[in-house]
Coordinates of N, CA and C in Angstrom, one line a residue:
N1 N -22.0 16.6 0.6 CA -22.5 15.6 1.8 C -21.2 15.1 1.5
I2 N -21.0 14.0 2.6 CA -20.1 13.5 3.2 C -20.3 12.1 3.3
L3 N -19.6 10.8 2.9 CA -20.4 9.7 3.4 C -18.8 8.6 3.3
V4 N -18.9 7.8 4.8 CA -17.6 7.4 4.7 C -18.3 5.5 4.6
D5 N -17.5 4.9 3.4 CA -18.3 3.8 3.5 C -16.9 2.8 2.9
L6 N -17.2 1.5 2.9 CA -16.1 0.4 2.6 C -16.0 0.2 0.9
A7 N -14.8 0.3 0.5 CA -15.0 0.3 -1.4 C -15.9 -1.2 -1.5
P8 N -16.7 -1.0 -2.5 CA -17.5 -1.9 -2.8 C -16.4 -2.8 -3.9
T9 N -15.9 -2.4 -4.6 CA -15.1 -3.1 -5.7 C -13.6 -2.6 -5.4
A10 N -12.3 -3.2 -6.3 CA -11.1 -2.4 -6.7 C -11.1 -1.7 -7.8
R11 N -12.1 -1.3 -7.9 CA -11.8 -0.4 -8.9 C -11.6 1.1 -9.1
A12 N -12.0 1.8 -7.8 CA -11.6 3.3 -7.5 C -10.6 3.5 -7.4
S13 N -9.9 5.1 -7.7 CA -8.9 5.7 -7.4 C -9.2 6.9 -6.4
C14 N -8.0 7.4 -5.9 CA -8.2 8.4 -5.2 C -8.0 9.7 -5.6
A15 N -9.2 10.3 -5.5 CA -8.9 11.6 -6.4 C -7.5 12.7 -6.4
V16 N -7.1 12.5 -5.0 CA -5.7 13.1 -5.0 C -4.7 12.2 -5.1
T17 N -4.5 11.2 -4.8 CA -3.2 10.6 -5.3 C -3.2 9.5 -6.6
G18 N -4.4 9.6 -7.0 CA -4.5 8.6 -8.1 C -4.1 7.2 -7.6
M19 N -4.1 6.2 -6.4 CA -3.6 5.1 -5.4 C -5.3 4.5 -5.9
G20 N -5.3 3.1 -6.0 CA -5.9 2.6 -6.2 C -6.7 2.0 -4.6
I21 N -8.1 1.9 -4.3 CA -8.8 1.7 -3.4 C -9.3 0.2 -3.4
A22 N -8.8 -0.7 -2.3 CA -8.8 -1.9 -2.6 C -10.6 -2.3 -2.3
K23 N -10.9 -3.4 -2.5 CA -11.9 -3.6 -2.5 C -12.0 -3.6 -0.6
G24 N -13.2 -3.4 0.2 CA -13.0 -3.6 1.6 C -12.3 -2.7 2.5
E25 N -11.7 -1.6 1.7 CA -11.0 -0.2 2.0 C -11.9 0.6 2.5
P26 N -11.7 1.1 3.8 CA -13.0 2.5 4.2 C -12.3 3.6 2.8
R27 N -13.2 4.3 2.4 CA -13.2 5.5 1.7 C -13.8 6.3 2.1
V28 N -13.7 7.9 1.6 CA -14.4 9.3 1.7 C -14.7 9.6 0.3
L29 N -16.2 9.8 0.9 CA -16.7 10.4 -1.0 C -17.6 11.6 -0.7
F30 N -17.2 12.4 -1.4 CA -17.6 13.9 -1.5 C -18.7 13.7 -2.2
R31 N -19.9 13.7 -2.2 CA -20.8 14.2 -3.3 C -21.9 15.6 -3.5
T32 N -22.1 15.8 -4.5 CA -22.9 16.7 -5.1 C -24.6 15.7 -5.1
L33 N -25.2 16.5 -4.5 CA -26.7 16.0 -4.3 C -28.0 17.1 -5.2
G34 N -28.6 16.6 -5.8 CA -29.7 17.6 -6.5 C -31.2 16.8 -6.3
E35 N -32.1 17.5 -6.5 CA -33.3 16.8 -6.4 C -33.1 15.3 -5.4
G36 N -32.6 15.1 -4.9 CA -32.7 13.8 -3.9 C -31.7 12.9 -4.7
V37 N -31.0 13.2 -5.3 CA -30.0 12.0 -6.1 C -28.5 12.2 -6.2
T38 N -27.3 11.8 -5.6 CA -26.4 11.8 -6.1 C -26.3 12.5 -7.8
K39 N -25.6 13.5 -8.0 CA -25.3 14.2 -9.1 C -24.0 14.0 -9.6
S40 N -23.1 13.9 -8.6 CA -21.8 13.6 -8.9 C -21.0 13.6 -7.6
Q41 N -19.7 12.5 -7.6 CA -18.8 12.7 -6.4 C -17.7 12.2 -6.6
K42 N -16.6 12.2 -5.8 CA -15.4 12.0 -5.6 C -14.9 11.0 -4.5
I43 N -14.0 10.4 -4.8 CA -13.9 9.2 -4.0 C -12.5 9.5 -3.3
Y44 N -11.9 9.1 -2.3 CA -10.7 9.4 -1.7 C -10.7 8.6 -0.6
K45 N -9.1 8.2 -0.8 CA -9.0 7.4 0.4 C -8.4 8.4 1.5
A46 N -8.9 7.9 3.2 CA -9.0 8.3 4.3 C -7.7 9.6 4.5
T47 N -6.7 8.9 4.2 CA -5.3 9.9 4.5 C -5.4 11.2 3.4
S48 N -6.1 11.0 2.1 CA -6.6 12.3 1.3 C -7.6 13.2 1.5
A49 N -8.5 12.8 2.0 CA -9.5 13.7 3.0 C -9.2 14.4 4.1
A50 N -8.3 14.1 4.4 CA -8.0 14.7 5.4 C -8.0 16.2 5.3
G51 N -7.1 16.7 4.5 CA -6.9 18.3 4.2 C -8.4 18.5 3.9
L52 N -8.7 18.0 2.7 CA -10.3 18.7 2.6 C -11.2 18.7 3.7
L53 N -11.3 17.8 4.6 CA -12.0 17.9 6.0 C -11.5 19.3 6.9
S54 N -9.9 19.3 6.7 CA -9.4 20.4 7.7 C -9.8 21.6 6.8
E55 N -9.9 21.9 5.5 CA -10.4 23.0 4.9 C -11.2 23.6 5.3
L56 N -12.6 22.5 5.5 CA -13.9 22.8 5.5 C -14.3 23.1 7.1
R57 N -13.3 22.6 7.9 CA -13.3 22.9 9.5 C -12.9 24.3 9.8
A58 N -12.0 25.1 8.5 CA -11.0 26.2 9.0 C -12.2 27.4 8.0
A59 N -13.0 27.0 7.1 CA -13.9 27.8 6.7 C -14.9 27.9 7.4
G60 N -15.7 27.5 8.6 CA -16.1 27.1 9.7 C -17.2 26.0 9.6
A61 N -17.0 25.2 9.0 CA -18.1 23.7 8.9 C -17.7 23.1 9.7
P62 N -18.7 22.3 10.5 CA -18.8 21.7 11.3 C -18.6 20.4 11.1
V63 N -17.7 19.7 10.9 CA -17.0 18.8 10.5 C -16.6 18.2 11.4
D64 N -17.3 16.9 12.1 CA -16.5 15.5 13.1 C -16.2 14.4 12.2
V65 N -15.2 13.7 11.9 CA -15.4 12.7 11.2 C -15.9 11.4 11.9
S66 N -15.9 11.6 13.4 CA -16.9 10.5 14.0 C -18.0 10.4 13.7
S67 N -18.6 11.3 13.3 CA -20.3 11.5 12.8 C -20.4 11.6 11.4
L68 N -19.5 11.5 11.0 CA -19.8 11.2 9.1 C -20.4 10.2 9.2
P69 N -22.0 10.3 8.5 CA -22.6 9.2 7.5 C -21.7 7.9 7.3
G70 N -22.0 6.9 7.9 CA -21.4 5.9 7.4 C -20.3 5.0 8.3
M71 N -19.9 5.9 9.2 CA -19.0 5.4 10.1 C -19.6 4.6 11.4
N72 N -21.0 5.0 11.6 CA -21.3 3.5 12.6 C -21.4 2.3 11.8
N73 N -21.6 2.3 10.9 CA -21.1 1.2 9.4 C -20.1 0.0 9.3
L74 N -19.2 1.0 9.9 CA -17.7 0.1 9.4 C -17.5 -0.7 10.9
P75 N -16.7 -1.9 10.8 CA -16.0 -2.6 11.9 C -15.1 -1.3 12.7
D76 N -14.9 -2.1 13.7 CA -13.9 -1.1 14.7 C -13.2 -0.8 14.1
E77 N -11.5 -2.2 13.9 CA -10.5 -1.4 13.5 C -10.8 -0.6 12.0
A78 N -11.5 -0.4 11.1 CA -11.7 0.3 9.8 C -12.4 1.6 10.5
R79 N -12.9 2.2 11.9 CA -13.2 3.0 12.1 C -12.5 3.6 12.7
R80 N -11.4 3.1 13.6 CA -10.4 3.7 13.8 C -9.4 4.5 13.4
W81 N -9.6 3.5 11.9 CA -8.5 4.0 11.1 C -9.1 5.4 9.9
V82 N -10.2 5.5 9.9 CA -11.0 6.8 9.3 C -10.6 8.0 10.2
K83 N -11.0 7.8 11.8 CA -11.1 8.7 12.7 C -9.8 9.0 12.7
E84 N -8.3 8.4 12.8 CA -7.1 8.7 12.7 C -6.9 9.4 11.3
A85 N -6.9 8.7 10.4 CA -6.2 8.9 9.0 C -7.1 10.3 8.6
A86 N -8.6 10.6 8.6 CA -9.2 11.3 8.1 C -9.1 12.5 9.3
G87 N -8.7 12.2 10.1 CA -8.6 13.1 11.3 C -7.1 13.8 11.3
G88 N -6.3 13.6 10.3 CA -4.8 14.4 10.2 C -3.8 13.5 10.8
A89 N -3.8 12.5 11.4 CA -2.9 12.2 12.6 C -1.7 11.7 10.9
D90 N -0.6 11.4 11.4 CA 0.4 10.9 10.8 C -0.1 9.6 10.4
M91 N 0.1 9.2 9.2 CA -0.1 7.7 8.9 C 1.0 7.2 8.4
A92 N 2.1 7.9 7.8 CA 3.3 7.3 7.0 C 3.7 5.6 8.1
G93 N 3.7 4.8 6.9 CA 3.9 3.5 7.2 C 3.2 2.8 7.3
R94 N 1.8 2.9 7.8 CA 1.0 2.6 8.0 C -0.6 1.9 6.8
T95 N -0.6 1.1 6.8 CA -1.6 0.5 5.5 C -3.4 0.0 6.4
P96 N -3.7 0.9 5.5 CA -5.5 0.5 5.9 C -6.3 -0.5 5.6
P97 N -6.7 -0.5 6.7 CA -7.4 -2.3 6.9 C -8.6 -2.2 5.9
V98 N -8.2 -3.6 5.3 CA -9.5 -4.0 4.4 C -10.7 -4.7 4.6
V99 N -11.5 -4.4 5.2 CA -12.5 -5.5 5.6 C -13.1 -6.9 4.5
E100 N -13.0 -8.3 4.9 CA -13.0 -9.0 3.7 C -14.9 -9.0 3.6
G101 N -15.2 -9.6 2.3 CA -16.6 -10.2 2.5 C -17.4 -8.7 1.9
V102 N -16.6 -7.9 1.9 CA -17.8 -6.7 1.8 C -18.9 -6.9 0.5
K103 N -20.2 -6.6 1.4 CA -21.3 -6.7 0.2 C -22.2 -5.5 -0.6
V104 N -22.6 -5.0 -1.1 CA -23.5 -4.2 -1.7 C -24.2 -3.9 -2.6
A105 N -25.9 -3.7 -2.3 CA -26.9 -3.7 -3.4 C -26.4 -2.8 -4.2
R106 N -26.6 -2.7 -5.1 CA -26.1 -1.7 -6.3 C -27.6 -1.1 -6.7
K107 N -27.9 0.1 -7.0 CA -29.1 0.8 -7.6 C -28.7 1.2 -8.9
G108 N -29.5 1.8 -9.6 CA -28.9 2.8 -10.7 C -28.4 3.8 -10.6
K109 N -27.4 4.3 -11.8 CA -27.1 5.6 -11.8 C -27.8 6.5 -11.3
G110 N -27.3 7.6 -10.3 CA -27.7 8.7 -10.0 C -28.8 8.4 -8.8
S111 N -29.0 7.3 -8.3 CA -29.6 7.3 -7.3 C -29.0 7.1 -6.0
P112 N -30.1 7.7 -4.9 CA -29.2 8.0 -3.4 C -28.6 7.0 -3.2
P113 N -27.5 7.1 -2.1 CA -26.2 6.5 -1.8 C -26.9 5.4 -1.7
V114 N -26.0 4.2 -1.8 CA -25.8 2.6 -0.8 C -25.0 2.3 0.2
Q115 N -25.4 2.2 1.4 CA -24.2 2.0 2.4 C -23.6 0.7 2.2
A116 N -22.5 1.1 2.1 CA -21.6 -0.4 2.0 C -21.5 -0.8 3.9
V117 N -21.7 -2.2 3.4 CA -22.0 -2.7 4.9 C -20.8 -3.7 4.9
G118 N -20.2 -3.8 5.9 CA -19.0 -5.2 5.9 C -19.8 -6.7 5.9
T119 N -19.9 -7.2 5.8 CA -20.0 -8.8 6.0 C -18.8 -9.5 6.3
P120 N -17.9 -9.3 7.1 CA -16.8 -9.8 7.1 C -17.1 -11.5 7.6
R121 N -16.0 -12.5 7.6 CA -16.6 -13.6 8.3 C -16.0 -13.6 9.9
E122 N -16.2 -14.3 10.5 CA -15.9 -14.3 11.9 C -14.6 -15.3 12.0
S123 N -13.6 -14.7 13.2 CA -12.4 -15.7 13.3 C -12.5 -15.7 15.2
A124 N -11.4 -16.6 15.4 CA -11.0 -16.6 16.8 C -11.1 -15.0 17.2
G125 N -10.5 -14.1 17.0 CA -10.6 -12.6 17.2 C -11.3 -11.7 16.8
G126 N -12.9 -12.5 16.4 CA -13.7 -11.5 15.9 C -14.1 -11.0 14.6
T127 N -14.1 -9.8 14.0 CA -13.6 -9.4 12.4 C -12.7 -10.0 11.6
A128 N -12.5 -10.3 10.6 CA -11.6 -10.6 9.8 C -10.8 -9.2 9.1
V129 N -10.2 -8.8 9.3 CA -9.8 -7.7 8.3 C -8.4 -7.9 8.1
S130 N -7.8 -7.5 7.0 CA -6.3 -7.1 6.5 C -6.0 -6.1 6.2
S131 N -4.8 -6.2 5.9 CA -4.3 -4.6 5.1 C -3.7 -4.6 3.8
V132 N -4.2 -3.6 3.3 CA -3.9 -3.6 1.7 C -2.4 -4.1 1.2
A133 N -2.1 -4.2 2.0 CA -0.4 -4.8 1.6 C -1.0 -6.1 0.9
E134 N -1.4 -6.9 2.0 CA -1.9 -8.3 1.6 C -3.0 -8.3 0.2
H135 N -3.5 -7.6 -0.3 CA -4.4 -7.7 -1.5 C -3.7 -6.9 -2.6
G136 N -2.7 -7.2 -2.6 CA -2.1 -6.1 -3.5 C -2.7 -6.1 -5.2
E137 N -3.0 -7.3 -5.5 CA -3.2 -7.9 -6.9 C -4.9 -7.0 -7.1
E138 N -5.2 -6.7 -6.1 CA -6.6 -5.9 -6.4 C -6.8 -5.0 -6.5
L139 N -5.4 -4.0 -6.2 CA -4.9 -2.9 -6.6 C -4.3 -2.7 -7.9
S140 N -4.3 -3.8 -8.0 CA -3.4 -3.7 -9.6 C -3.9 -4.2 -11.2
G141 N -5.4 -4.5 -10.8 CA -6.6 -4.7 -11.9 C -7.4 -6.2 -11.2
G142 N -7.0 -6.8 -10.8 CA -7.8 -8.1 -10.5 C -9.1 -8.6 -11.1
E143 N -9.8 -9.3 -11.1 CA -11.3 -9.4 -11.3 C -12.1 -8.3 -11.3
G144 N -12.9 -7.9 -12.4 CA -13.6 -6.5 -12.3 C -13.2 -5.4 -12.9
A145 N -11.5 -5.1 -13.2 CA -10.9 -4.1 -13.3 C -11.2 -3.6 -14.7
P146 N -11.2 -2.3 -14.8 CA -12.2 -1.3 -15.5 C -11.7 -1.6 -17.2
N147 N -10.5 -1.8 -17.6 CA -9.9 -2.4 -19.0 C -10.8 -3.9 -19.1
E148 N -11.0 -4.6 -18.3 CA -11.7 -5.6 -18.3 C -12.9 -5.6 -19.0
T149 N -13.9 -4.7 -18.0 CA -14.8 -4.7 -18.2 C -15.3 -3.6 -19.7
K150 N -14.5 -2.9 -19.9 CA -14.4 -2.8 -21.2 C -14.5 -3.4 -22.1
E151 N -13.6 -4.1 -22.2 CA -13.0 -5.5 -23.3 C -14.7 -6.4 -22.8
K152 N -15.0 -6.8 -22.1 CA -16.0 -7.5 -22.5 C -17.5 -7.0 -23.0
K153 N -17.4 -5.6 -23.1 CA -18.8 -4.9 -23.3 C -18.4 -4.5 -25.0
R154 N -17.0 -4.4 -25.3 CA -16.5 -4.3 -26.4 C -17.2 -5.8 -27.3
R155 N -16.9 -6.7 -26.8 CA -17.1 -8.0 -27.3 C -18.4 -8.0 -27.7
K156 N -19.6 -7.6 -26.8 CA -21.3 -8.1 -26.8 C -21.2 -7.4 -28.3

């Protein structure tokens, strides 16, 4: 099962590159499902998912990036980015868009996936979207980073 959404936090990193995924950055999730719930998943930057999607197509799977679940929930700029990046376009020197104000309802572990839907603030030009480069602090730890969370749990 493949899903595209916006990262609900800045805690995840790409399974291929190890690079952090900023809160609000489009990402691609490859999940295994069992009994209607997610059993495991790997999270990828859209550029890293391109190779996996290409392998699936080569094996005969009818994978169309535009029709992946979650694509219609993305703002236009994020949707274009995922379509190009996961489609295998050369993205060198380009930074992925980051949608501000991402809100996600959280469910228990192993629950069916919850679609991340951006609730970006409106600006004169429409949806407020920025690049990952503008959110570098989120990639290096920021509030809610894994180590900070573990430390809080130890104190309790």
